Amino acid sequence: MYRILIVEDDNGIADGISRVASSWGMECAAVTDFRDVMGEFERMSPHLVLLDIALPFFNGYHWCSEIRRVSRVPVIFISSASDNMNIVMAMNMGADDFIAKPFDVNVLMAKIQAMLRRSYDFSMAPEMMEYKGVVLETGEQVLRFNNEKVDLTKNEYRILYCLMQNKCKVVSRDRLMQSLWETDSYVDDNTLTVNINRLRKKLEQCGINDFITTKVGSGYIIA
Protein backbone atom coordinates (compact mmCIF):
# COMPACT_ATOMS: atom_id res chain seq x y z
CA MET A 1 0.00 0.00 0.00
CA TYR A 2 1.42 3.36 -1.02
CA ARG A 3 1.73 5.98 1.74
CA ILE A 4 0.93 9.63 0.96
CA LEU A 5 1.90 12.51 3.26
CA ILE A 6 -0.29 15.60 2.84
CA VAL A 7 1.28 18.89 3.93
CA GLU A 8 -1.76 21.17 3.62
CA ASP A 9 -3.18 23.50 6.30
CA ASP A 10 -6.68 23.62 4.79
CA ASN A 11 -8.38 20.76 6.63
CA GLY A 12 -11.18 20.55 4.06
CA ILE A 13 -8.73 19.99 1.20
CA ALA A 14 -6.59 17.57 3.22
CA ASP A 15 -9.63 15.54 4.34
CA GLY A 16 -11.04 15.44 0.80
CA ILE A 17 -7.77 14.14 -0.62
CA SER A 18 -7.48 11.58 2.18
CA ARG A 19 -10.98 10.21 1.58
CA VAL A 20 -10.48 9.78 -2.16
CA ALA A 21 -6.96 8.39 -1.73
CA SER A 22 -8.27 5.77 0.69
CA SER A 23 -10.84 4.69 -1.90
CA TRP A 24 -7.92 4.22 -4.31
CA GLY A 25 -6.23 1.89 -1.82
CA MET A 26 -3.67 4.35 -0.47
CA GLU A 27 -2.73 5.19 3.10
CA CYS A 28 -2.81 8.92 3.81
CA ALA A 29 -1.68 11.10 6.70
CA ALA A 30 -2.08 14.87 6.95
CA VAL A 31 0.52 16.87 8.85
CA THR A 32 -0.87 18.39 12.04
CA ASP A 33 2.27 19.97 13.50
CA PHE A 34 3.57 22.44 10.92
CA ARG A 35 6.61 23.18 13.08
CA ASP A 36 7.71 19.55 12.71
CA VAL A 37 6.92 18.49 9.14
CA MET A 38 10.18 16.55 8.90
CA GLY A 39 9.36 14.63 12.07
CA GLU A 40 6.06 13.49 10.59
CA PHE A 41 7.82 12.75 7.29
CA GLU A 42 10.35 10.51 9.01
CA ARG A 43 7.73 8.71 11.09
CA MET A 44 5.55 7.90 8.07
CA SER A 45 8.30 7.35 5.46
CA PRO A 46 5.86 8.17 2.62
CA HIS A 47 6.10 7.10 -1.00
CA LEU A 48 4.89 10.55 -2.13
CA VAL A 49 4.40 14.01 -0.60
CA LEU A 50 1.70 16.54 -1.49
CA LEU A 51 2.91 19.98 -0.45
CA ASP A 52 1.24 23.38 -0.35
CA ILE A 53 3.32 26.56 -0.65
CA ALA A 54 1.56 28.78 1.90
CA LEU A 55 1.89 27.06 5.28
CA PRO A 56 2.17 28.16 8.91
CA PHE A 57 5.68 28.90 10.25
CA PHE A 58 7.67 27.80 7.16
CA ASN A 59 6.53 27.69 3.54
CA GLY A 60 6.45 24.69 1.25
CA TYR A 61 9.70 25.65 -0.45
CA HIS A 62 11.51 25.31 2.87
CA TRP A 63 10.06 21.87 3.53
CA CYS A 64 10.73 20.68 -0.02
CA SER A 65 14.37 21.69 0.42
CA GLU A 66 14.52 19.85 3.77
CA ILE A 67 12.99 16.70 2.24
CA ARG A 68 15.49 16.79 -0.60
CA ARG A 69 18.35 16.76 1.92
CA VAL A 70 17.37 13.25 2.99
CA SER A 71 15.14 11.71 0.31
CA ARG A 72 14.33 11.48 -3.41
CA VAL A 73 10.66 10.72 -2.69
CA PRO A 74 8.33 12.29 -5.31
CA VAL A 75 7.03 15.71 -4.24
CA ILE A 76 3.98 17.30 -5.88
CA PHE A 77 3.15 20.91 -5.06
CA ILE A 78 -0.54 21.78 -4.84
CA SER A 79 -1.09 25.53 -4.70
CA SER A 80 -3.22 28.41 -5.94
CA ALA A 81 0.02 30.39 -6.44
CA SER A 82 0.43 28.84 -9.88
CA ASP A 83 2.18 31.60 -11.80
CA ASN A 84 5.30 30.68 -13.77
CA MET A 85 7.66 32.09 -11.13
CA ASN A 86 6.26 29.82 -8.41
CA ILE A 87 6.24 26.78 -10.70
CA VAL A 88 9.87 27.34 -11.69
CA MET A 89 10.86 27.95 -8.05
CA ALA A 90 9.14 24.73 -6.98
CA MET A 91 11.02 22.74 -9.62
CA ASN A 92 14.30 24.38 -8.63
CA MET A 93 13.68 23.27 -5.04
CA GLY A 94 13.38 19.66 -6.24
CA ALA A 95 9.65 19.20 -6.85
CA ASP A 96 8.51 16.61 -9.40
CA ASP A 97 5.23 18.23 -10.43
CA PHE A 98 2.99 21.22 -9.71
CA ILE A 99 -0.82 21.11 -9.70
CA ALA A 100 -2.79 24.35 -9.50
CA LYS A 101 -5.72 24.86 -7.13
CA PRO A 102 -8.59 24.49 -7.52
CA PHE A 103 -8.29 20.98 -8.92
CA ASP A 104 -10.55 17.99 -9.48
CA VAL A 105 -9.53 15.48 -6.80
CA ASN A 106 -9.96 12.55 -9.19
CA VAL A 107 -7.58 14.18 -11.68
CA LEU A 108 -5.16 14.72 -8.79
CA MET A 109 -5.38 11.03 -7.86
CA ALA A 110 -4.76 9.98 -11.46
CA LYS A 111 -1.65 12.16 -11.48
CA ILE A 112 -0.52 10.65 -8.17
CA GLN A 113 -1.05 7.12 -9.49
CA ALA A 114 0.98 7.93 -12.60
CA MET A 115 3.79 9.42 -10.51
CA LEU A 116 3.88 6.37 -8.23
CA ARG A 117 4.02 3.99 -11.20
CA ARG A 118 6.89 5.91 -12.76
CA SER A 119 8.76 6.22 -9.49
CA TYR A 120 8.50 2.68 -8.15
CA ASP A 121 7.65 0.31 -11.00
CA PHE A 122 11.14 -0.41 -12.33
CA SER A 123 10.97 -4.19 -12.09
CA MET A 124 11.75 -4.54 -15.81
CA ALA A 125 14.56 -1.96 -15.85
CA PRO A 126 18.18 -3.11 -16.13
CA GLU A 127 20.26 -2.74 -12.97
CA MET A 128 22.49 -0.20 -14.65
CA MET A 129 22.97 1.68 -17.92
CA GLU A 130 26.42 2.77 -19.08
CA TYR A 131 27.67 5.05 -21.84
CA LYS A 132 31.09 6.65 -22.23
CA GLY A 133 31.96 5.92 -18.61
CA VAL A 134 28.71 7.42 -17.27
CA VAL A 135 26.84 4.80 -15.25
CA LEU A 136 23.16 5.22 -14.33
CA GLU A 137 22.14 2.85 -11.54
CA THR A 138 18.41 2.17 -11.77
CA GLY A 139 18.15 0.61 -8.32
CA GLU A 140 19.49 3.57 -6.35
CA GLN A 141 18.57 5.98 -9.16
CA VAL A 142 21.96 7.64 -8.96
CA LEU A 143 24.69 8.43 -11.48
CA ARG A 144 28.32 7.36 -11.06
CA PHE A 145 31.34 8.71 -12.92
CA ASN A 146 35.03 8.28 -12.07
CA ASN A 147 34.12 6.78 -8.69
CA GLU A 148 31.97 9.82 -7.89
CA LYS A 149 28.30 9.41 -6.96
CA VAL A 150 25.77 12.02 -8.13
CA ASP A 151 22.32 12.09 -6.52
CA LEU A 152 19.45 12.78 -8.90
CA THR A 153 15.91 13.97 -8.35
CA LYS A 154 13.11 11.81 -9.77
CA ASN A 155 12.74 14.11 -12.76
CA GLU A 156 16.47 14.24 -13.46
CA TYR A 157 16.66 10.46 -13.24
CA ARG A 158 13.72 9.94 -15.62
CA ILE A 159 15.16 12.40 -18.15
CA LEU A 160 18.58 10.73 -18.09
CA TYR A 161 17.04 7.25 -18.16
CA CYS A 162 15.00 8.12 -21.25
CA LEU A 163 17.98 9.71 -23.02
CA MET A 164 20.35 6.81 -22.23
CA GLN A 165 17.69 4.33 -23.29
CA ASN A 166 17.72 6.06 -26.67
CA LYS A 167 21.41 7.00 -26.87
CA CYS A 168 22.53 8.25 -30.29
CA LYS A 169 18.90 9.05 -31.12
CA VAL A 170 17.17 12.41 -30.81
CA VAL A 171 14.48 12.38 -28.11
CA SER A 172 11.81 15.03 -28.56
CA ARG A 173 10.75 17.37 -25.76
CA ASP A 174 7.24 15.92 -25.96
CA ARG A 175 8.55 12.40 -25.41
CA LEU A 176 10.62 13.53 -22.42
CA MET A 177 7.59 15.25 -20.90
CA GLN A 178 5.53 12.12 -21.42
CA SER A 179 8.20 10.08 -19.67
CA LEU A 180 7.93 12.45 -16.70
CA TRP A 181 4.16 12.89 -16.47
CA GLU A 182 2.67 10.48 -19.06
CA THR A 183 0.63 13.37 -20.43
CA ASP A 184 1.66 16.94 -21.20
CA SER A 185 -1.85 18.28 -20.44
CA TYR A 186 -0.74 19.81 -17.13
CA VAL A 187 2.90 20.55 -17.94
CA ASP A 188 4.42 23.97 -18.41
CA ASP A 189 7.13 23.71 -21.06
CA ASN A 190 9.46 25.70 -18.77
CA THR A 191 9.45 22.78 -16.34
CA LEU A 192 11.36 20.52 -18.71
CA THR A 193 13.88 23.26 -19.52
CA VAL A 194 14.52 23.86 -15.81
CA ASN A 195 15.10 20.15 -15.18
CA ILE A 196 17.39 19.73 -18.22
CA ASN A 197 19.50 22.72 -17.16
CA ARG A 198 19.73 21.48 -13.58
CA LEU A 199 20.76 18.01 -14.79
CA ARG A 200 23.43 19.46 -17.10
CA LYS A 201 24.84 21.52 -14.23
CA LYS A 202 25.13 18.41 -12.04
CA LEU A 203 26.88 16.53 -14.85
CA GLU A 204 29.33 19.37 -15.45
CA GLN A 205 30.13 19.63 -11.73
CA CYS A 206 31.49 16.08 -11.76
CA GLY A 207 33.39 16.55 -15.04
CA ILE A 208 30.83 15.24 -17.56
CA ASN A 209 30.74 17.97 -20.18
CA ASP A 210 28.53 18.19 -23.29
CA PHE A 211 26.90 14.83 -22.49
CA ILE A 212 23.41 16.05 -23.41
CA THR A 213 23.26 17.93 -26.72
CA THR A 214 20.35 20.14 -27.78
CA LYS A 215 19.02 19.61 -31.30
CA VAL A 216 17.24 22.88 -31.97
CA GLY A 217 13.66 22.28 -33.03
CA SER A 218 13.95 18.52 -32.42
CA GLY A 219 14.89 17.72 -28.84
CA TYR A 220 17.94 16.27 -27.06
CA ILE A 221 20.49 13.54 -27.76
CA ILE A 222 23.27 11.67 -26.00
CA ALA A 223 25.72 11.10 -28.87
PDB file of C-alpha atoms in Angstrom:
ATOM      1  CA  MET A   1       0.000   0.000   0.000  1.00  0.00           C
ATOM      2  CA  TYR A   2       1.421   3.361  -1.016  1.00  0.00           C
ATOM      3  CA  ARG A   3       1.728   5.985   1.741  1.00  0.00           C
ATOM      4  CA  ILE A   4       0.930   9.628   0.957  1.00  0.00           C
ATOM      5  CA  LEU A   5       1.899  12.508   3.260  1.00  0.00           C
ATOM      6  CA  ILE A   6      -0.293  15.602   2.842  1.00  0.00           C
ATOM      7  CA  VAL A   7       1.282  18.893   3.933  1.00  0.00           C
ATOM      8  CA  GLU A   8      -1.757  21.170   3.617  1.00  0.00           C
ATOM      9  CA  ASP A   9      -3.175  23.497   6.302  1.00  0.00           C
ATOM     10  CA  ASP A  10      -6.677  23.617   4.785  1.00  0.00           C
ATOM     11  CA  ASN A  11      -8.381  20.756   6.632  1.00  0.00           C
ATOM     12  CA  GLY A  12     -11.181  20.546   4.061  1.00  0.00           C
ATOM     13  CA  ILE A  13      -8.734  19.989   1.203  1.00  0.00           C
ATOM     14  CA  ALA A  14      -6.592  17.571   3.221  1.00  0.00           C
ATOM     15  CA  ASP A  15      -9.628  15.542   4.340  1.00  0.00           C
ATOM     16  CA  GLY A  16     -11.042  15.441   0.804  1.00  0.00           C
ATOM     17  CA  ILE A  17      -7.771  14.141  -0.618  1.00  0.00           C
ATOM     18  CA  SER A  18      -7.476  11.576   2.185  1.00  0.00           C
ATOM     19  CA  ARG A  19     -10.978  10.207   1.577  1.00  0.00           C
ATOM     20  CA  VAL A  20     -10.479   9.784  -2.160  1.00  0.00           C
ATOM     21  CA  ALA A  21      -6.955   8.387  -1.727  1.00  0.00           C
ATOM     22  CA  SER A  22      -8.273   5.768   0.693  1.00  0.00           C
ATOM     23  CA  SER A  23     -10.845   4.685  -1.899  1.00  0.00           C
ATOM     24  CA  TRP A  24      -7.922   4.224  -4.313  1.00  0.00           C
ATOM     25  CA  GLY A  25      -6.232   1.894  -1.825  1.00  0.00           C
ATOM     26  CA  MET A  26      -3.667   4.347  -0.466  1.00  0.00           C
ATOM     27  CA  GLU A  27      -2.734   5.190   3.100  1.00  0.00           C
ATOM     28  CA  CYS A  28      -2.807   8.924   3.814  1.00  0.00           C
ATOM     29  CA  ALA A  29      -1.684  11.096   6.704  1.00  0.00           C
ATOM     30  CA  ALA A  30      -2.084  14.870   6.954  1.00  0.00           C
ATOM     31  CA  VAL A  31       0.521  16.872   8.851  1.00  0.00           C
ATOM     32  CA  THR A  32      -0.869  18.392  12.036  1.00  0.00           C
ATOM     33  CA  ASP A  33       2.274  19.971  13.499  1.00  0.00           C
ATOM     34  CA  PHE A  34       3.568  22.443  10.924  1.00  0.00           C
ATOM     35  CA  ARG A  35       6.609  23.184  13.080  1.00  0.00           C
ATOM     36  CA  ASP A  36       7.712  19.547  12.706  1.00  0.00           C
ATOM     37  CA  VAL A  37       6.923  18.493   9.138  1.00  0.00           C
ATOM     38  CA  MET A  38      10.182  16.546   8.902  1.00  0.00           C
ATOM     39  CA  GLY A  39       9.360  14.629  12.072  1.00  0.00           C
ATOM     40  CA  GLU A  40       6.065  13.486  10.591  1.00  0.00           C
ATOM     41  CA  PHE A  41       7.816  12.746   7.288  1.00  0.00           C
ATOM     42  CA  GLU A  42      10.353  10.508   9.014  1.00  0.00           C
ATOM     43  CA  ARG A  43       7.727   8.711  11.085  1.00  0.00           C
ATOM     44  CA  MET A  44       5.553   7.904   8.067  1.00  0.00           C
ATOM     45  CA  SER A  45       8.305   7.350   5.456  1.00  0.00           C
ATOM     46  CA  PRO A  46       5.862   8.175   2.619  1.00  0.00           C
ATOM     47  CA  HIS A  47       6.095   7.104  -1.005  1.00  0.00           C
ATOM     48  CA  LEU A  48       4.887  10.549  -2.132  1.00  0.00           C
ATOM     49  CA  VAL A  49       4.396  14.007  -0.596  1.00  0.00           C
ATOM     50  CA  LEU A  50       1.697  16.543  -1.493  1.00  0.00           C
ATOM     51  CA  LEU A  51       2.908  19.983  -0.455  1.00  0.00           C
ATOM     52  CA  ASP A  52       1.237  23.383  -0.352  1.00  0.00           C
ATOM     53  CA  ILE A  53       3.319  26.562  -0.653  1.00  0.00           C
ATOM     54  CA  ALA A  54       1.557  28.781   1.898  1.00  0.00           C
ATOM     55  CA  LEU A  55       1.888  27.062   5.279  1.00  0.00           C
ATOM     56  CA  PRO A  56       2.166  28.164   8.914  1.00  0.00           C
ATOM     57  CA  PHE A  57       5.676  28.900  10.247  1.00  0.00           C
ATOM     58  CA  PHE A  58       7.668  27.800   7.164  1.00  0.00           C
ATOM     59  CA  ASN A  59       6.527  27.692   3.545  1.00  0.00           C
ATOM     60  CA  GLY A  60       6.448  24.689   1.251  1.00  0.00           C
ATOM     61  CA  TYR A  61       9.701  25.647  -0.450  1.00  0.00           C
ATOM     62  CA  HIS A  62      11.505  25.314   2.874  1.00  0.00           C
ATOM     63  CA  TRP A  63      10.062  21.874   3.533  1.00  0.00           C
ATOM     64  CA  CYS A  64      10.732  20.684  -0.018  1.00  0.00           C
ATOM     65  CA  SER A  65      14.368  21.688   0.418  1.00  0.00           C
ATOM     66  CA  GLU A  66      14.521  19.855   3.774  1.00  0.00           C
ATOM     67  CA  ILE A  67      12.986  16.704   2.245  1.00  0.00           C
ATOM     68  CA  ARG A  68      15.491  16.795  -0.604  1.00  0.00           C
ATOM     69  CA  ARG A  69      18.346  16.760   1.917  1.00  0.00           C
ATOM     70  CA  VAL A  70      17.367  13.249   2.991  1.00  0.00           C
ATOM     71  CA  SER A  71      15.136  11.714   0.311  1.00  0.00           C
ATOM     72  CA  ARG A  72      14.335  11.477  -3.405  1.00  0.00           C
ATOM     73  CA  VAL A  73      10.657  10.716  -2.685  1.00  0.00           C
ATOM     74  CA  PRO A  74       8.327  12.291  -5.307  1.00  0.00           C
ATOM     75  CA  VAL A  75       7.032  15.713  -4.236  1.00  0.00           C
ATOM     76  CA  ILE A  76       3.984  17.296  -5.879  1.00  0.00           C
ATOM     77  CA  PHE A  77       3.153  20.912  -5.059  1.00  0.00           C
ATOM     78  CA  ILE A  78      -0.539  21.782  -4.835  1.00  0.00           C
ATOM     79  CA  SER A  79      -1.092  25.532  -4.702  1.00  0.00           C
ATOM     80  CA  SER A  80      -3.218  28.409  -5.943  1.00  0.00           C
ATOM     81  CA  ALA A  81       0.024  30.387  -6.445  1.00  0.00           C
ATOM     82  CA  SER A  82       0.428  28.836  -9.883  1.00  0.00           C
ATOM     83  CA  ASP A  83       2.184  31.598 -11.804  1.00  0.00           C
ATOM     84  CA  ASN A  84       5.295  30.677 -13.770  1.00  0.00           C
ATOM     85  CA  MET A  85       7.659  32.089 -11.134  1.00  0.00           C
ATOM     86  CA  ASN A  86       6.262  29.819  -8.407  1.00  0.00           C
ATOM     87  CA  ILE A  87       6.236  26.777 -10.696  1.00  0.00           C
ATOM     88  CA  VAL A  88       9.870  27.340 -11.685  1.00  0.00           C
ATOM     89  CA  MET A  89      10.858  27.951  -8.052  1.00  0.00           C
ATOM     90  CA  ALA A  90       9.141  24.728  -6.982  1.00  0.00           C
ATOM     91  CA  MET A  91      11.019  22.742  -9.620  1.00  0.00           C
ATOM     92  CA  ASN A  92      14.299  24.376  -8.628  1.00  0.00           C
ATOM     93  CA  MET A  93      13.679  23.271  -5.039  1.00  0.00           C
ATOM     94  CA  GLY A  94      13.376  19.660  -6.237  1.00  0.00           C
ATOM     95  CA  ALA A  95       9.647  19.197  -6.848  1.00  0.00           C
ATOM     96  CA  ASP A  96       8.513  16.612  -9.399  1.00  0.00           C
ATOM     97  CA  ASP A  97       5.234  18.233 -10.429  1.00  0.00           C
ATOM     98  CA  PHE A  98       2.988  21.225  -9.706  1.00  0.00           C
ATOM     99  CA  ILE A  99      -0.821  21.113  -9.696  1.00  0.00           C
ATOM    100  CA  ALA A 100      -2.788  24.351  -9.505  1.00  0.00           C
ATOM    101  CA  LYS A 101      -5.719  24.858  -7.130  1.00  0.00           C
ATOM    102  CA  PRO A 102      -8.588  24.489  -7.517  1.00  0.00           C
ATOM    103  CA  PHE A 103      -8.292  20.979  -8.925  1.00  0.00           C
ATOM    104  CA  ASP A 104     -10.551  17.992  -9.481  1.00  0.00           C
ATOM    105  CA  VAL A 105      -9.532  15.482  -6.805  1.00  0.00           C
ATOM    106  CA  ASN A 106      -9.963  12.546  -9.193  1.00  0.00           C
ATOM    107  CA  VAL A 107      -7.582  14.185 -11.681  1.00  0.00           C
ATOM    108  CA  LEU A 108      -5.164  14.721  -8.791  1.00  0.00           C
ATOM    109  CA  MET A 109      -5.379  11.032  -7.862  1.00  0.00           C
ATOM    110  CA  ALA A 110      -4.765   9.980 -11.457  1.00  0.00           C
ATOM    111  CA  LYS A 111      -1.654  12.162 -11.482  1.00  0.00           C
ATOM    112  CA  ILE A 112      -0.518  10.651  -8.166  1.00  0.00           C
ATOM    113  CA  GLN A 113      -1.048   7.119  -9.489  1.00  0.00           C
ATOM    114  CA  ALA A 114       0.978   7.934 -12.603  1.00  0.00           C
ATOM    115  CA  MET A 115       3.792   9.423 -10.512  1.00  0.00           C
ATOM    116  CA  LEU A 116       3.875   6.369  -8.235  1.00  0.00           C
ATOM    117  CA  ARG A 117       4.025   3.987 -11.201  1.00  0.00           C
ATOM    118  CA  ARG A 118       6.887   5.912 -12.764  1.00  0.00           C
ATOM    119  CA  SER A 119       8.757   6.216  -9.489  1.00  0.00           C
ATOM    120  CA  TYR A 120       8.501   2.680  -8.149  1.00  0.00           C
ATOM    121  CA  ASP A 121       7.650   0.306 -11.000  1.00  0.00           C
ATOM    122  CA  PHE A 122      11.135  -0.405 -12.333  1.00  0.00           C
ATOM    123  CA  SER A 123      10.973  -4.192 -12.094  1.00  0.00           C
ATOM    124  CA  MET A 124      11.746  -4.535 -15.815  1.00  0.00           C
ATOM    125  CA  ALA A 125      14.562  -1.962 -15.852  1.00  0.00           C
ATOM    126  CA  PRO A 126      18.178  -3.113 -16.127  1.00  0.00           C
ATOM    127  CA  GLU A 127      20.262  -2.742 -12.969  1.00  0.00           C
ATOM    128  CA  MET A 128      22.489  -0.198 -14.654  1.00  0.00           C
ATOM    129  CA  MET A 129      22.974   1.685 -17.921  1.00  0.00           C
ATOM    130  CA  GLU A 130      26.422   2.773 -19.082  1.00  0.00           C
ATOM    131  CA  TYR A 131      27.666   5.049 -21.842  1.00  0.00           C
ATOM    132  CA  LYS A 132      31.088   6.652 -22.229  1.00  0.00           C
ATOM    133  CA  GLY A 133      31.961   5.923 -18.609  1.00  0.00           C
ATOM    134  CA  VAL A 134      28.714   7.420 -17.271  1.00  0.00           C
ATOM    135  CA  VAL A 135      26.838   4.802 -15.246  1.00  0.00           C
ATOM    136  CA  LEU A 136      23.159   5.225 -14.332  1.00  0.00           C
ATOM    137  CA  GLU A 137      22.140   2.853 -11.538  1.00  0.00           C
ATOM    138  CA  THR A 138      18.414   2.170 -11.768  1.00  0.00           C
ATOM    139  CA  GLY A 139      18.148   0.606  -8.320  1.00  0.00           C
ATOM    140  CA  GLU A 140      19.492   3.566  -6.350  1.00  0.00           C
ATOM    141  CA  GLN A 141      18.567   5.981  -9.162  1.00  0.00           C
ATOM    142  CA  VAL A 142      21.964   7.641  -8.965  1.00  0.00           C
ATOM    143  CA  LEU A 143      24.688   8.428 -11.476  1.00  0.00           C
ATOM    144  CA  ARG A 144      28.318   7.359 -11.062  1.00  0.00           C
ATOM    145  CA  PHE A 145      31.337   8.712 -12.925  1.00  0.00           C
ATOM    146  CA  ASN A 146      35.026   8.282 -12.072  1.00  0.00           C
ATOM    147  CA  ASN A 147      34.121   6.781  -8.691  1.00  0.00           C
ATOM    148  CA  GLU A 148      31.974   9.817  -7.885  1.00  0.00           C
ATOM    149  CA  LYS A 149      28.299   9.414  -6.958  1.00  0.00           C
ATOM    150  CA  VAL A 150      25.771  12.017  -8.127  1.00  0.00           C
ATOM    151  CA  ASP A 151      22.320  12.085  -6.517  1.00  0.00           C
ATOM    152  CA  LEU A 152      19.454  12.779  -8.905  1.00  0.00           C
ATOM    153  CA  THR A 153      15.906  13.969  -8.353  1.00  0.00           C
ATOM    154  CA  LYS A 154      13.107  11.809  -9.771  1.00  0.00           C
ATOM    155  CA  ASN A 155      12.735  14.113 -12.764  1.00  0.00           C
ATOM    156  CA  GLU A 156      16.468  14.239 -13.456  1.00  0.00           C
ATOM    157  CA  TYR A 157      16.657  10.458 -13.240  1.00  0.00           C
ATOM    158  CA  ARG A 158      13.724   9.938 -15.620  1.00  0.00           C
ATOM    159  CA  ILE A 159      15.165  12.397 -18.152  1.00  0.00           C
ATOM    160  CA  LEU A 160      18.581  10.735 -18.086  1.00  0.00           C
ATOM    161  CA  TYR A 161      17.045   7.249 -18.165  1.00  0.00           C
ATOM    162  CA  CYS A 162      14.998   8.121 -21.249  1.00  0.00           C
ATOM    163  CA  LEU A 163      17.983   9.710 -23.022  1.00  0.00           C
ATOM    164  CA  MET A 164      20.346   6.815 -22.227  1.00  0.00           C
ATOM    165  CA  GLN A 165      17.691   4.325 -23.288  1.00  0.00           C
ATOM    166  CA  ASN A 166      17.718   6.064 -26.673  1.00  0.00           C
ATOM    167  CA  LYS A 167      21.410   6.997 -26.867  1.00  0.00           C
ATOM    168  CA  CYS A 168      22.535   8.246 -30.285  1.00  0.00           C
ATOM    169  CA  LYS A 169      18.904   9.053 -31.115  1.00  0.00           C
ATOM    170  CA  VAL A 170      17.170  12.412 -30.813  1.00  0.00           C
ATOM    171  CA  VAL A 171      14.476  12.376 -28.108  1.00  0.00           C
ATOM    172  CA  SER A 172      11.807  15.027 -28.558  1.00  0.00           C
ATOM    173  CA  ARG A 173      10.752  17.371 -25.756  1.00  0.00           C
ATOM    174  CA  ASP A 174       7.236  15.921 -25.963  1.00  0.00           C
ATOM    175  CA  ARG A 175       8.554  12.403 -25.410  1.00  0.00           C
ATOM    176  CA  LEU A 176      10.618  13.526 -22.421  1.00  0.00           C
ATOM    177  CA  MET A 177       7.595  15.249 -20.899  1.00  0.00           C
ATOM    178  CA  GLN A 178       5.526  12.123 -21.420  1.00  0.00           C
ATOM    179  CA  SER A 179       8.204  10.079 -19.673  1.00  0.00           C
ATOM    180  CA  LEU A 180       7.927  12.449 -16.705  1.00  0.00           C
ATOM    181  CA  TRP A 181       4.164  12.889 -16.475  1.00  0.00           C
ATOM    182  CA  GLU A 182       2.667  10.478 -19.062  1.00  0.00           C
ATOM    183  CA  THR A 183       0.633  13.371 -20.431  1.00  0.00           C
ATOM    184  CA  ASP A 184       1.655  16.935 -21.199  1.00  0.00           C
ATOM    185  CA  SER A 185      -1.852  18.276 -20.443  1.00  0.00           C
ATOM    186  CA  TYR A 186      -0.739  19.815 -17.130  1.00  0.00           C
ATOM    187  CA  VAL A 187       2.903  20.555 -17.941  1.00  0.00           C
ATOM    188  CA  ASP A 188       4.422  23.974 -18.405  1.00  0.00           C
ATOM    189  CA  ASP A 189       7.133  23.714 -21.061  1.00  0.00           C
ATOM    190  CA  ASN A 190       9.456  25.697 -18.767  1.00  0.00           C
ATOM    191  CA  THR A 191       9.452  22.778 -16.340  1.00  0.00           C
ATOM    192  CA  LEU A 192      11.355  20.519 -18.712  1.00  0.00           C
ATOM    193  CA  THR A 193      13.875  23.258 -19.518  1.00  0.00           C
ATOM    194  CA  VAL A 194      14.524  23.857 -15.810  1.00  0.00           C
ATOM    195  CA  ASN A 195      15.105  20.153 -15.182  1.00  0.00           C
ATOM    196  CA  ILE A 196      17.386  19.730 -18.222  1.00  0.00           C
ATOM    197  CA  ASN A 197      19.497  22.720 -17.156  1.00  0.00           C
ATOM    198  CA  ARG A 198      19.726  21.478 -13.579  1.00  0.00           C
ATOM    199  CA  LEU A 199      20.763  18.012 -14.792  1.00  0.00           C
ATOM    200  CA  ARG A 200      23.432  19.455 -17.096  1.00  0.00           C
ATOM    201  CA  LYS A 201      24.840  21.516 -14.227  1.00  0.00           C
ATOM    202  CA  LYS A 202      25.131  18.409 -12.045  1.00  0.00           C
ATOM    203  CA  LEU A 203      26.876  16.526 -14.854  1.00  0.00           C
ATOM    204  CA  GLU A 204      29.333  19.366 -15.448  1.00  0.00           C
ATOM    205  CA  GLN A 205      30.130  19.632 -11.733  1.00  0.00           C
ATOM    206  CA  CYS A 206      31.490  16.078 -11.763  1.00  0.00           C
ATOM    207  CA  GLY A 207      33.389  16.550 -15.044  1.00  0.00           C
ATOM    208  CA  ILE A 208      30.829  15.242 -17.562  1.00  0.00           C
ATOM    209  CA  ASN A 209      30.740  17.975 -20.175  1.00  0.00           C
ATOM    210  CA  ASP A 210      28.530  18.185 -23.287  1.00  0.00           C
ATOM    211  CA  PHE A 211      26.898  14.834 -22.486  1.00  0.00           C
ATOM    212  CA  ILE A 212      23.410  16.051 -23.413  1.00  0.00           C
ATOM    213  CA  THR A 213      23.260  17.932 -26.723  1.00  0.00           C
ATOM    214  CA  THR A 214      20.350  20.139 -27.784  1.00  0.00           C
ATOM    215  CA  LYS A 215      19.023  19.609 -31.300  1.00  0.00           C
ATOM    216  CA  VAL A 216      17.240  22.880 -31.971  1.00  0.00           C
ATOM    217  CA  GLY A 217      13.658  22.281 -33.028  1.00  0.00           C
ATOM    218  CA  SER A 218      13.950  18.516 -32.420  1.00  0.00           C
ATOM    219  CA  GLY A 219      14.885  17.716 -28.835  1.00  0.00           C
ATOM    220  CA  TYR A 220      17.941  16.269 -27.064  1.00  0.00           C
ATOM    221  CA  ILE A 221      20.491  13.545 -27.760  1.00  0.00           C
ATOM    222  CA  ILE A 222      23.268  11.671 -25.998  1.00  0.00           C
ATOM    223  CA  ALA A 223      25.717  11.099 -28.866  1.00  0.00           C
TER     224      ALA A 223
END
